[in-house]
Amino acid sequence: EVQLVESGGGLVQAGGSLRLSCAASGFTFDDYAIGWFRQAPGKEREGVSCISSSDGSTYYADSVKGRFTMSSDNAKNTVYLQMNSLTPEDTAVYYCALVTGVGATMIYYEYDYWGQGTQVTVSS
């Protein structure tokens, strides 16, 4: 059974930083991607970043480029999202998710497996 467990959320002041972690287990897929998504109250879930297992390429939403960095530690089956220069607009529940066989994508409905989410709140 595929399991994704996020951690690292919390409350931070504007301009601050957080690092989210997503520990993945229970799968042996060769071709997959892991993505970070977020959903603010009353808004649609949006893609933030994703990483491809095939070559480690990372992709970012325009809203976070230059501020967020996604990385992976394959030995630990963990991906990270380093978030810097946070603004109140980054406040949301952040989810990691896994998709197989379609390459890296930030379209949330293409993802098969989801974590439970972690709350990030940025105060002004």
CSV table of N, CA, C and O in Angstrom, one decimal:
chain,number,residue,atom,x,y,z
A,1,GLU,N,0.8,-1.2,0.0
A,1,GLU,CA,0.0,0.0,0.0
A,1,GLU,C,0.9,1.2,0.0
A,1,GLU,O,1.8,1.4,0.8
A,2,VAL,N,0.6,2.1,-0.9
A,2,VAL,CA,1.4,3.4,-1.0
A,2,VAL,C,1.0,4.3,0.1
A,2,VAL,O,-0.2,4.5,0.4
A,3,GLN,N,2.0,4.8,0.8
A,3,GLN,CA,1.7,5.8,1.9
A,3,GLN,C,2.6,7.0,1.6
A,3,GLN,O,3.8,6.9,1.4
A,4,LEU,N,2.0,8.2,1.8
A,4,LEU,CA,2.7,9.4,1.7
A,4,LEU,C,2.4,10.2,3.0
A,4,LEU,O,1.2,10.4,3.3
A,5,VAL,N,3.4,10.6,3.7
A,5,VAL,CA,3.2,11.3,5.0
A,5,VAL,C,4.0,12.6,5.0
A,5,VAL,O,5.2,12.6,4.9
A,6,GLU,N,3.2,13.7,5.0
A,6,GLU,CA,3.8,15.0,5.1
A,6,GLU,C,4.1,15.5,6.5
A,6,GLU,O,3.4,15.1,7.4
A,7,SER,N,5.1,16.3,6.6
A,7,SER,CA,5.4,16.9,7.9
A,7,SER,C,6.1,18.2,7.6
A,7,SER,O,6.5,18.5,6.5
A,8,GLY,N,6.2,19.1,8.7
A,8,GLY,CA,6.9,20.3,8.6
A,8,GLY,C,6.1,21.6,8.5
A,8,GLY,O,6.7,22.7,8.4
A,9,GLY,N,4.8,21.4,8.4
A,9,GLY,CA,4.0,22.6,8.3
A,9,GLY,C,4.0,23.4,9.6
A,9,GLY,O,4.5,22.9,10.6
A,10,GLY,N,3.4,24.6,9.6
A,10,GLY,CA,3.3,25.3,10.8
A,10,GLY,C,3.0,26.8,10.6
A,10,GLY,O,2.6,27.1,9.5
A,11,LEU,N,3.2,27.6,11.6
A,11,LEU,CA,2.9,29.0,11.5
A,11,LEU,C,4.2,29.8,11.4
A,11,LEU,O,5.2,29.5,12.2
A,12,VAL,N,4.3,30.7,10.4
A,12,VAL,CA,5.5,31.4,10.2
A,12,VAL,C,5.1,32.9,9.8
A,12,VAL,O,4.1,33.1,9.2
A,13,GLN,N,6.0,33.8,10.1
A,13,GLN,CA,5.7,35.2,9.7
A,13,GLN,C,6.1,35.4,8.3
A,13,GLN,O,7.0,34.7,7.7
A,14,ALA,N,5.5,36.4,7.7
A,14,ALA,CA,5.9,36.7,6.3
A,14,ALA,C,7.4,37.0,6.2
A,14,ALA,O,8.0,37.6,7.0
A,15,GLY,N,7.9,36.4,5.1
A,15,GLY,CA,9.4,36.5,4.9
A,15,GLY,C,10.1,35.4,5.4
A,15,GLY,O,11.3,35.2,5.2
A,16,GLY,N,9.5,34.5,6.2
A,16,GLY,CA,10.1,33.4,6.8
A,16,GLY,C,10.2,32.2,5.9
A,16,GLY,O,9.8,32.2,4.7
A,17,SER,N,10.7,31.1,6.5
A,17,SER,CA,10.9,29.9,5.7
A,17,SER,C,10.3,28.7,6.5
A,17,SER,O,10.3,28.7,7.7
A,18,LEU,N,10.0,27.7,5.7
A,18,LEU,CA,9.6,26.3,6.2
A,18,LEU,C,10.1,25.3,5.3
A,18,LEU,O,10.3,25.6,4.1
A,19,ARG,N,10.4,24.1,5.8
A,19,ARG,CA,10.7,23.0,4.9
A,19,ARG,C,9.7,21.9,5.2
A,19,ARG,O,9.6,21.4,6.3
A,20,LEU,N,9.0,21.5,4.2
A,20,LEU,CA,8.1,20.4,4.2
A,20,LEU,C,8.8,19.1,3.8
A,20,LEU,O,9.7,19.1,2.9
A,21,SER,N,8.4,18.0,4.4
A,21,SER,CA,8.9,16.7,4.0
A,21,SER,C,7.7,15.8,3.7
A,21,SER,O,6.6,15.9,4.2
A,22,CYS,N,8.0,14.9,2.8
A,22,CYS,CA,7.0,13.9,2.4
A,22,CYS,C,7.8,12.5,2.3
A,22,CYS,O,8.6,12.3,1.4
A,23,ALA,N,7.4,11.7,3.2
A,23,ALA,CA,8.0,10.3,3.3
A,23,ALA,C,7.1,9.4,2.5
A,23,ALA,O,5.9,9.2,2.9
A,24,ALA,N,7.7,8.7,1.6
A,24,ALA,CA,6.9,7.8,0.7
A,24,ALA,C,7.3,6.4,1.0
A,24,ALA,O,8.5,6.1,1.2
A,25,SER,N,6.3,5.5,1.0
A,25,SER,CA,6.6,4.1,1.2
A,25,SER,C,5.6,3.2,0.5
A,25,SER,O,4.5,3.7,0.1
A,26,GLY,N,5.9,1.9,0.4
A,26,GLY,CA,4.9,0.9,-0.1
A,26,GLY,C,4.8,0.8,-1.6
A,26,GLY,O,3.7,0.3,-2.1
A,27,PHE,N,5.8,1.3,-2.3
A,27,PHE,CA,5.7,1.2,-3.8
A,27,PHE,C,7.0,0.8,-4.4
A,27,PHE,O,8.1,1.0,-3.8
A,28,THR,N,6.9,0.2,-5.6
A,28,THR,CA,8.1,-0.2,-6.3
A,28,THR,C,8.1,0.3,-7.7
A,28,THR,O,8.6,-0.3,-8.6
A,29,PHE,N,7.4,1.4,-8.0
A,29,PHE,CA,7.2,1.9,-9.3
A,29,PHE,C,8.6,2.4,-9.8
A,29,PHE,O,9.3,3.0,-9.1
A,30,ASP,N,8.8,2.2,-11.1
A,30,ASP,CA,10.0,2.7,-11.7
A,30,ASP,C,9.9,4.1,-12.3
A,30,ASP,O,10.8,4.9,-12.3
A,31,ASP,N,8.7,4.3,-12.8
A,31,ASP,CA,8.4,5.6,-13.5
A,31,ASP,C,7.3,6.3,-12.7
A,31,ASP,O,6.2,5.9,-12.8
A,32,TYR,N,7.7,7.3,-12.0
A,32,TYR,CA,6.7,8.0,-11.2
A,32,TYR,C,7.1,9.5,-11.0
A,32,TYR,O,8.3,9.8,-11.3
A,33,ALA,N,6.2,10.2,-10.6
A,33,ALA,CA,6.6,11.6,-10.2
A,33,ALA,C,5.9,11.9,-8.8
A,33,ALA,O,4.8,11.3,-8.5
A,34,ILE,N,6.5,12.7,-8.1
A,34,ILE,CA,5.9,13.2,-6.8
A,34,ILE,C,5.7,14.7,-6.9
A,34,ILE,O,6.6,15.4,-7.4
A,35,GLY,N,4.5,15.1,-6.5
A,35,GLY,CA,4.2,16.5,-6.6
A,35,GLY,C,3.8,17.1,-5.3
A,35,GLY,O,3.3,16.4,-4.4
A,36,TRP,N,4.0,18.4,-5.2
A,36,TRP,CA,3.5,19.1,-4.0
A,36,TRP,C,2.3,20.0,-4.5
A,36,TRP,O,2.4,20.7,-5.6
A,37,PHE,N,1.2,20.0,-3.8
A,37,PHE,CA,0.0,20.7,-4.1
A,37,PHE,C,-0.4,21.5,-2.9
A,37,PHE,O,0.0,21.2,-1.8
A,38,ARG,N,-1.2,22.5,-3.1
A,38,ARG,CA,-1.7,23.2,-2.0
A,38,ARG,C,-3.2,23.6,-2.2
A,38,ARG,O,-3.6,23.8,-3.4
A,39,GLN,N,-3.9,23.8,-1.2
A,39,GLN,CA,-5.3,24.2,-1.3
A,39,GLN,C,-5.6,25.2,-0.2
A,39,GLN,O,-5.6,24.8,1.0
A,40,ALA,N,-6.0,26.4,-0.5
A,40,ALA,CA,-6.4,27.4,0.4
A,40,ALA,C,-7.9,27.3,0.5
A,40,ALA,O,-8.6,26.8,-0.4
A,41,PRO,N,-8.5,27.8,1.6
A,41,PRO,CA,-10.0,27.7,1.8
A,41,PRO,C,-10.7,28.4,0.7
A,41,PRO,O,-10.4,29.5,0.3
A,42,GLY,N,-11.7,27.7,0.1
A,42,GLY,CA,-12.5,28.3,-1.0
A,42,GLY,C,-11.8,28.3,-2.3
A,42,GLY,O,-12.4,28.8,-3.3
A,43,LYS,N,-10.6,27.7,-2.4
A,43,LYS,CA,-9.9,27.7,-3.7
A,43,LYS,C,-9.6,26.3,-4.2
A,43,LYS,O,-9.6,25.4,-3.4
A,44,GLU,N,-9.4,26.2,-5.5
A,44,GLU,CA,-9.1,24.9,-6.1
A,44,GLU,C,-7.7,24.5,-5.7
A,44,GLU,O,-6.8,25.3,-5.5
A,45,ARG,N,-7.5,23.2,-5.6
A,45,ARG,CA,-6.2,22.7,-5.3
A,45,ARG,C,-5.2,23.0,-6.5
A,45,ARG,O,-5.6,22.9,-7.7
A,46,GLU,N,-4.1,23.5,-6.2
A,46,GLU,CA,-3.1,23.9,-7.3
A,46,GLU,C,-1.8,23.2,-7.1
A,46,GLU,O,-1.3,22.9,-6.0
A,47,GLY,N,-1.2,23.0,-8.2
A,47,GLY,CA,0.2,22.4,-8.2
A,47,GLY,C,1.2,23.4,-7.8
A,47,GLY,O,1.2,24.6,-8.3
A,48,VAL,N,2.1,23.0,-7.0
A,48,VAL,CA,3.2,23.9,-6.6
A,48,VAL,C,4.5,23.5,-7.2
A,48,VAL,O,5.3,24.3,-7.8
A,49,SER,N,4.8,22.2,-7.2
A,49,SER,CA,6.1,21.7,-7.7
A,49,SER,C,6.0,20.2,-7.9
A,49,SER,O,5.1,19.6,-7.3
A,50,CYS,N,6.8,19.7,-8.8
A,50,CYS,CA,6.9,18.2,-8.9
A,50,CYS,C,8.3,17.8,-9.3
A,50,CYS,O,9.0,18.6,-9.8
A,51,ILE,N,8.6,16.5,-9.1
A,51,ILE,CA,9.9,16.0,-9.4
A,51,ILE,C,9.7,14.7,-10.1
A,51,ILE,O,8.8,13.9,-9.7
A,52,SER,N,10.5,14.4,-11.2
A,52,SER,CA,10.4,13.2,-11.9
A,52,SER,C,11.4,12.2,-11.4
A,52,SER,O,12.5,12.5,-11.2
A,53,SER,N,10.9,10.9,-11.3
A,53,SER,CA,11.9,9.9,-10.8
A,53,SER,C,12.9,9.5,-11.9
A,53,SER,O,13.9,9.0,-11.6
A,54,SER,N,12.5,9.8,-13.2
A,54,SER,CA,13.4,9.3,-14.3
A,54,SER,C,14.7,10.1,-14.4
A,54,SER,O,15.8,9.5,-14.6
A,55,ASP,N,14.6,11.4,-14.1
A,55,ASP,CA,15.9,12.2,-14.3
A,55,ASP,C,16.0,13.2,-13.2
A,55,ASP,O,17.0,14.0,-13.2
A,56,GLY,N,15.1,13.2,-12.2
A,56,GLY,CA,15.2,14.2,-11.1
A,56,GLY,C,14.8,15.6,-11.5
A,56,GLY,O,15.0,16.5,-10.7
A,57,SER,N,14.3,15.8,-12.7
A,57,SER,CA,13.9,17.2,-13.1
A,57,SER,C,12.8,17.7,-12.2
A,57,SER,O,11.9,16.9,-11.8
A,58,THR,N,12.9,19.0,-11.9
A,58,THR,CA,11.9,19.6,-11.1
A,58,THR,C,11.1,20.7,-11.8
A,58,THR,O,11.7,21.3,-12.7
A,59,TYR,N,9.9,20.9,-11.4
A,59,TYR,CA,9.1,21.9,-12.1
A,59,TYR,C,8.3,22.7,-11.0
A,59,TYR,O,8.0,22.2,-10.0
A,60,TYR,N,8.1,24.0,-11.3
A,60,TYR,CA,7.5,24.9,-10.3
A,60,TYR,C,6.4,25.7,-10.9
A,60,TYR,O,6.5,26.1,-12.1
A,61,ALA,N,5.4,26.0,-10.1
A,61,ALA,CA,4.4,27.0,-10.5
A,61,ALA,C,5.1,28.3,-10.5
A,61,ALA,O,6.0,28.6,-9.8
A,62,ASP,N,4.6,29.2,-11.4
A,62,ASP,CA,5.1,30.5,-11.5
A,62,ASP,C,5.1,31.3,-10.2
A,62,ASP,O,6.0,32.1,-9.9
A,63,SER,N,4.1,31.0,-9.4
A,63,SER,CA,3.9,31.8,-8.2
A,63,SER,C,5.0,31.5,-7.1
A,63,SER,O,5.1,32.2,-6.2
A,64,VAL,N,5.7,30.4,-7.3
A,64,VAL,CA,6.7,30.0,-6.3
A,64,VAL,C,8.1,29.9,-6.9
A,64,VAL,O,9.0,29.7,-6.1
A,65,LYS,N,8.2,30.1,-8.1
A,65,LYS,CA,9.6,30.1,-8.7
A,65,LYS,C,10.5,31.1,-8.1
A,65,LYS,O,10.1,32.2,-7.8
A,66,GLY,N,11.7,30.6,-7.8
A,66,GLY,CA,12.7,31.5,-7.1
A,66,GLY,C,12.6,31.5,-5.6
A,66,GLY,O,13.4,32.0,-4.9
A,67,ARG,N,11.4,31.0,-5.1
A,67,ARG,CA,11.2,31.0,-3.6
A,67,ARG,C,11.2,29.6,-3.1
A,67,ARG,O,11.7,29.3,-1.9
A,68,PHE,N,10.6,28.6,-3.8
A,68,PHE,CA,10.5,27.3,-3.3
A,68,PHE,C,11.5,26.4,-4.1
A,68,PHE,O,11.7,26.6,-5.3
A,69,THR,N,12.0,25.4,-3.4
A,69,THR,CA,12.9,24.4,-4.0
A,69,THR,C,12.5,23.0,-3.6
A,69,THR,O,12.4,22.7,-2.4
A,70,MET,N,12.3,22.2,-4.6
A,70,MET,CA,11.9,20.8,-4.3
A,70,MET,C,13.2,19.9,-4.5
A,70,MET,O,13.9,20.1,-5.5
A,71,SER,N,13.3,18.9,-3.6
A,71,SER,CA,14.5,18.0,-3.7
A,71,SER,C,14.1,16.7,-3.2
A,71,SER,O,13.0,16.5,-2.6
A,72,SER,N,14.9,15.7,-3.5
A,72,SER,CA,14.6,14.3,-3.0
A,72,SER,C,15.8,13.7,-2.4
A,72,SER,O,17.0,14.0,-2.8
A,73,ASP,N,15.6,12.8,-1.5
A,73,ASP,CA,16.6,11.9,-0.9
A,73,ASP,C,16.1,10.5,-1.2
A,73,ASP,O,15.3,10.0,-0.5
A,74,ASN,N,16.7,9.9,-2.3
A,74,ASN,CA,16.2,8.6,-2.7
A,74,ASN,C,16.5,7.5,-1.6
A,74,ASN,O,15.7,6.6,-1.5
A,75,ALA,N,17.6,7.7,-0.9
A,75,ALA,CA,17.9,6.7,0.1
A,75,ALA,C,16.9,6.7,1.2
A,75,ALA,O,16.6,5.6,1.9
A,76,LYS,N,16.2,7.8,1.5
A,76,LYS,CA,15.2,7.9,2.5
A,76,LYS,C,13.8,7.9,2.0
A,76,LYS,O,12.8,8.0,2.7
A,77,ASN,N,13.7,7.8,0.6
A,77,ASN,CA,12.4,7.8,0.0
A,77,ASN,C,11.6,9.0,0.5
A,77,ASN,O,10.4,8.9,0.8
A,78,THR,N,12.3,10.1,0.5
A,78,THR,CA,11.7,11.4,1.0
A,78,THR,C,11.9,12.5,0.1
A,78,THR,O,13.0,12.6,-0.5
A,79,VAL,N,10.9,13.3,-0.1
A,79,VAL,CA,11.0,14.5,-0.9
A,79,VAL,C,10.8,15.7,0.0
A,79,VAL,O,10.1,15.6,1.0
A,80,TYR,N,11.4,16.8,-0.4
A,80,TYR,CA,11.3,18.0,0.5
A,80,TYR,C,10.8,19.2,-0.4
A,80,TYR,O,11.0,19.2,-1.6
A,81,LEU,N,10.2,20.1,0.3
A,81,LEU,CA,9.9,21.4,-0.3
A,81,LEU,C,10.4,22.5,0.6
A,81,LEU,O,9.8,22.7,1.7
A,82,GLN,N,11.5,23.1,0.2
A,82,GLN,CA,12.0,24.3,1.0
A,82,GLN,C,11.3,25.5,0.5
A,82,GLN,O,11.3,25.8,-0.7
A,83,MET,N,10.7,26.2,1.4
A,83,MET,CA,9.9,27.4,1.1
A,83,MET,C,10.5,28.6,1.8
A,83,MET,O,10.5,28.6,3.0
A,84,ASN,N,10.9,29.5,1.0
A,84,ASN,CA,11.5,30.8,1.5
A,84,ASN,C,10.7,32.0,1.1
A,84,ASN,O,9.8,31.9,0.2
A,85,SER,N,10.9,33.1,1.7
A,85,SER,CA,10.2,34.3,1.4
A,85,SER,C,8.7,34.1,1.4
A,85,SER,O,8.0,34.6,0.4
A,86,LEU,N,8.2,33.5,2.4
A,86,LEU,CA,6.8,33.1,2.4
A,86,LEU,C,6.0,34.4,2.6
A,86,LEU,O,6.4,35.4,3.2
A,87,THR,N,4.8,34.4,1.9
A,87,THR,CA,3.8,35.5,2.0
A,87,THR,C,2.5,34.9,2.5
A,87,THR,O,2.3,33.7,2.4
A,88,PRO,N,1.6,35.7,3.0
A,88,PRO,CA,0.3,35.2,3.4
A,88,PRO,C,-0.4,34.5,2.3
A,88,PRO,O,-1.3,33.6,2.6
A,89,GLU,N,-0.1,34.8,1.1
A,89,GLU,CA,-0.8,34.1,0.0
A,89,GLU,C,-0.3,32.7,-0.2
A,89,GLU,O,-1.0,31.9,-0.9
A,90,ASP,N,0.7,32.3,0.5
A,90,ASP,CA,1.1,30.9,0.5
A,90,ASP,C,0.4,30.1,1.6
A,90,ASP,O,0.6,28.8,1.7
A,91,THR,N,-0.4,30.7,2.4
A,91,THR,CA,-1.2,30.0,3.4
A,91,THR,C,-2.1,29.0,2.7
A,91,THR,O,-2.9,29.3,1.9
A,92,ALA,N,-2.0,27.7,3.1
A,92,ALA,CA,-2.8,26.6,2.6
A,92,ALA,C,-2.5,25.3,3.3
A,92,ALA,O,-1.5,25.3,4.0
A,93,VAL,N,-3.3,24.3,3.0
A,93,VAL,CA,-2.9,23.0,3.3
A,93,VAL,C,-2.1,22.4,2.1
A,93,VAL,O,-2.5,22.5,1.0
A,94,TYR,N,-0.9,21.9,2.5
A,94,TYR,CA,0.0,21.4,1.5
A,94,TYR,C,0.0,19.9,1.5
A,94,TYR,O,0.1,19.3,2.5
A,95,TYR,N,-0.1,19.3,0.3
A,95,TYR,CA,-0.2,17.9,0.1
A,95,TYR,C,0.9,17.4,-0.8
A,95,TYR,O,1.3,18.1,-1.8
A,96,CYS,N,1.4,16.2,-0.5
A,96,CYS,CA,2.3,15.6,-1.5
A,96,CYS,C,1.5,14.5,-2.1
A,96,CYS,O,0.5,13.9,-1.5
A,97,ALA,N,1.8,14.1,-3.4
A,97,ALA,CA,1.1,13.1,-4.1
A,97,ALA,C,2.0,12.4,-5.1
A,97,ALA,O,3.0,13.0,-5.5
A,98,LEU,N,1.6,11.2,-5.5
A,98,LEU,CA,2.4,10.4,-6.4
A,98,LEU,C,1.6,10.0,-7.6
A,98,LEU,O,0.4,9.6,-7.4
A,99,VAL,N,2.2,10.0,-8.7
A,99,VAL,CA,1.5,9.6,-10.0
A,99,VAL,C,2.5,8.7,-10.7
A,99,VAL,O,3.7,8.9,-10.7
A,100,THR,N,2.0,7.7,-11.4
A,100,THR,CA,2.8,6.7,-12.1
A,100,THR,C,2.5,6.8,-13.6
A,100,THR,O,1.4,7.0,-14.0
A,101,GLY,N,3.5,6.6,-14.4
A,101,GLY,CA,3.4,6.4,-15.8
A,101,GLY,C,3.1,7.6,-16.7
A,101,GLY,O,2.9,7.4,-17.9
A,102,VAL,N,3.0,8.8,-16.1
A,102,VAL,CA,2.6,9.9,-17.0
A,102,VAL,C,3.7,11.0,-17.0
A,102,VAL,O,3.5,12.0,-17.6
A,103,GLY,N,4.8,10.7,-16.3
A,103,GLY,CA,5.8,11.7,-16.2
A,103,GLY,C,5.4,12.8,-15.2
A,103,GLY,O,4.4,12.7,-14.5
A,104,ALA,N,6.3,13.8,-15.2
A,104,ALA,CA,6.0,14.9,-14.2
A,104,ALA,C,4.9,15.8,-14.7
A,104,ALA,O,4.8,16.2,-15.8
A,105,THR,N,3.9,16.0,-13.8
A,105,THR,CA,2.8,16.8,-14.1
A,105,THR,C,2.3,17.5,-12.8
A,105,THR,O,2.5,17.0,-11.7
A,106,MET,N,1.8,18.7,-13.0
A,106,MET,CA,1.2,19.4,-11.8
A,106,MET,C,-0.3,19.6,-11.9
A,106,MET,O,-0.9,20.5,-11.4
A,107,ILE,N,-0.9,18.6,-12.7
A,107,ILE,CA,-2.4,18.6,-12.7
A,107,ILE,C,-2.8,17.6,-11.7
A,107,ILE,O,-2.6,16.4,-11.7
A,108,TYR,N,-3.5,18.2,-10.7
A,108,TYR,CA,-3.8,17.4,-9.5
A,108,TYR,C,-4.6,16.2,-9.7
A,108,TYR,O,-4.4,15.1,-9.1
A,109,TYR,N,-5.6,16.2,-10.6
A,109,TYR,CA,-6.4,15.1,-10.8
A,109,TYR,C,-5.8,13.9,-11.5
A,109,TYR,O,-6.4,12.9,-11.7
A,110,GLU,N,-4.5,14.1,-12.0
A,110,GLU,CA,-3.8,13.0,-12.6
A,110,GLU,C,-3.1,12.1,-11.5
A,110,GLU,O,-2.6,11.1,-11.9
A,111,TYR,N,-3.0,12.6,-10.3
A,111,TYR,CA,-2.3,11.9,-9.3
A,111,TYR,C,-3.2,10.8,-8.6
A,111,TYR,O,-4.4,11.0,-8.4
A,112,ASP,N,-2.5,9.7,-8.3
A,112,ASP,CA,-3.2,8.5,-7.8
A,112,ASP,C,-3.2,8.4,-6.3
A,112,ASP,O,-4.1,7.9,-5.7
A,113,TYR,N,-2.1,8.9,-5.7
A,113,TYR,CA,-2.0,8.7,-4.2
A,113,TYR,C,-1.7,10.0,-3.6
A,113,TYR,O,-0.9,10.8,-4.1
A,114,TRP,N,-2.3,10.2,-2.4
A,114,TRP,CA,-2.2,11.5,-1.7
A,114,TRP,C,-1.8,11.3,-0.2
A,114,TRP,O,-2.3,10.3,0.4
A,115,GLY,N,-1.1,12.2,0.3
A,115,GLY,CA,-0.9,12.3,1.7
A,115,GLY,C,-2.1,13.0,2.4
A,115,GLY,O,-3.0,13.4,1.7
A,116,GLN,N,-2.0,13.1,3.7
A,116,GLN,CA,-3.1,13.7,4.5
A,116,GLN,C,-3.0,15.2,4.5
A,116,GLN,O,-4.0,15.8,4.9
A,117,GLY,N,-1.9,15.8,4.1
A,117,GLY,CA,-1.7,17.2,4.1
A,117,GLY,C,-1.1,17.8,5.4
A,117,GLY,O,-1.2,17.2,6.5
A,118,THR,N,-0.5,18.9,5.3
A,118,THR,CA,0.0,19.6,6.4
A,118,THR,C,-0.3,21.1,6.2
A,118,THR,O,-0.1,21.7,5.1
A,119,GLN,N,-0.7,21.8,7.3
A,119,GLN,CA,-1.1,23.2,7.3
A,119,GLN,C,0.1,24.1,7.3
A,119,GLN,O,1.0,24.0,8.2
A,120,VAL,N,0.1,25.0,6.4
A,120,VAL,CA,1.1,26.1,6.4
A,120,VAL,C,0.3,27.4,6.5
A,120,VAL,O,-0.6,27.7,5.7
A,121,THR,N,0.7,28.2,7.6
A,121,THR,CA,0.0,29.5,7.8
A,121,THR,C,1.1,30.5,7.9
A,121,THR,O,2.0,30.4,8.7
A,122,VAL,N,0.9,31.6,7.0
A,122,VAL,CA,1.9,32.7,7.0
A,122,VAL,C,1.2,33.9,7.5
A,122,VAL,O,0.2,34.4,6.9
A,123,SER,N,1.7,34.5,8.6
A,123,SER,CA,1.0,35.7,9.1
A,123,SER,C,1.7,36.9,8.6
A,123,SER,O,2.9,36.9,8.3
A,124,SER,N,0.9,38.0,8.5
A,124,SER,CA,1.5,39.2,7.9
A,124,SER,C,2.1,40.1,9.0
A,124,SER,O,1.9,39.9,10.2
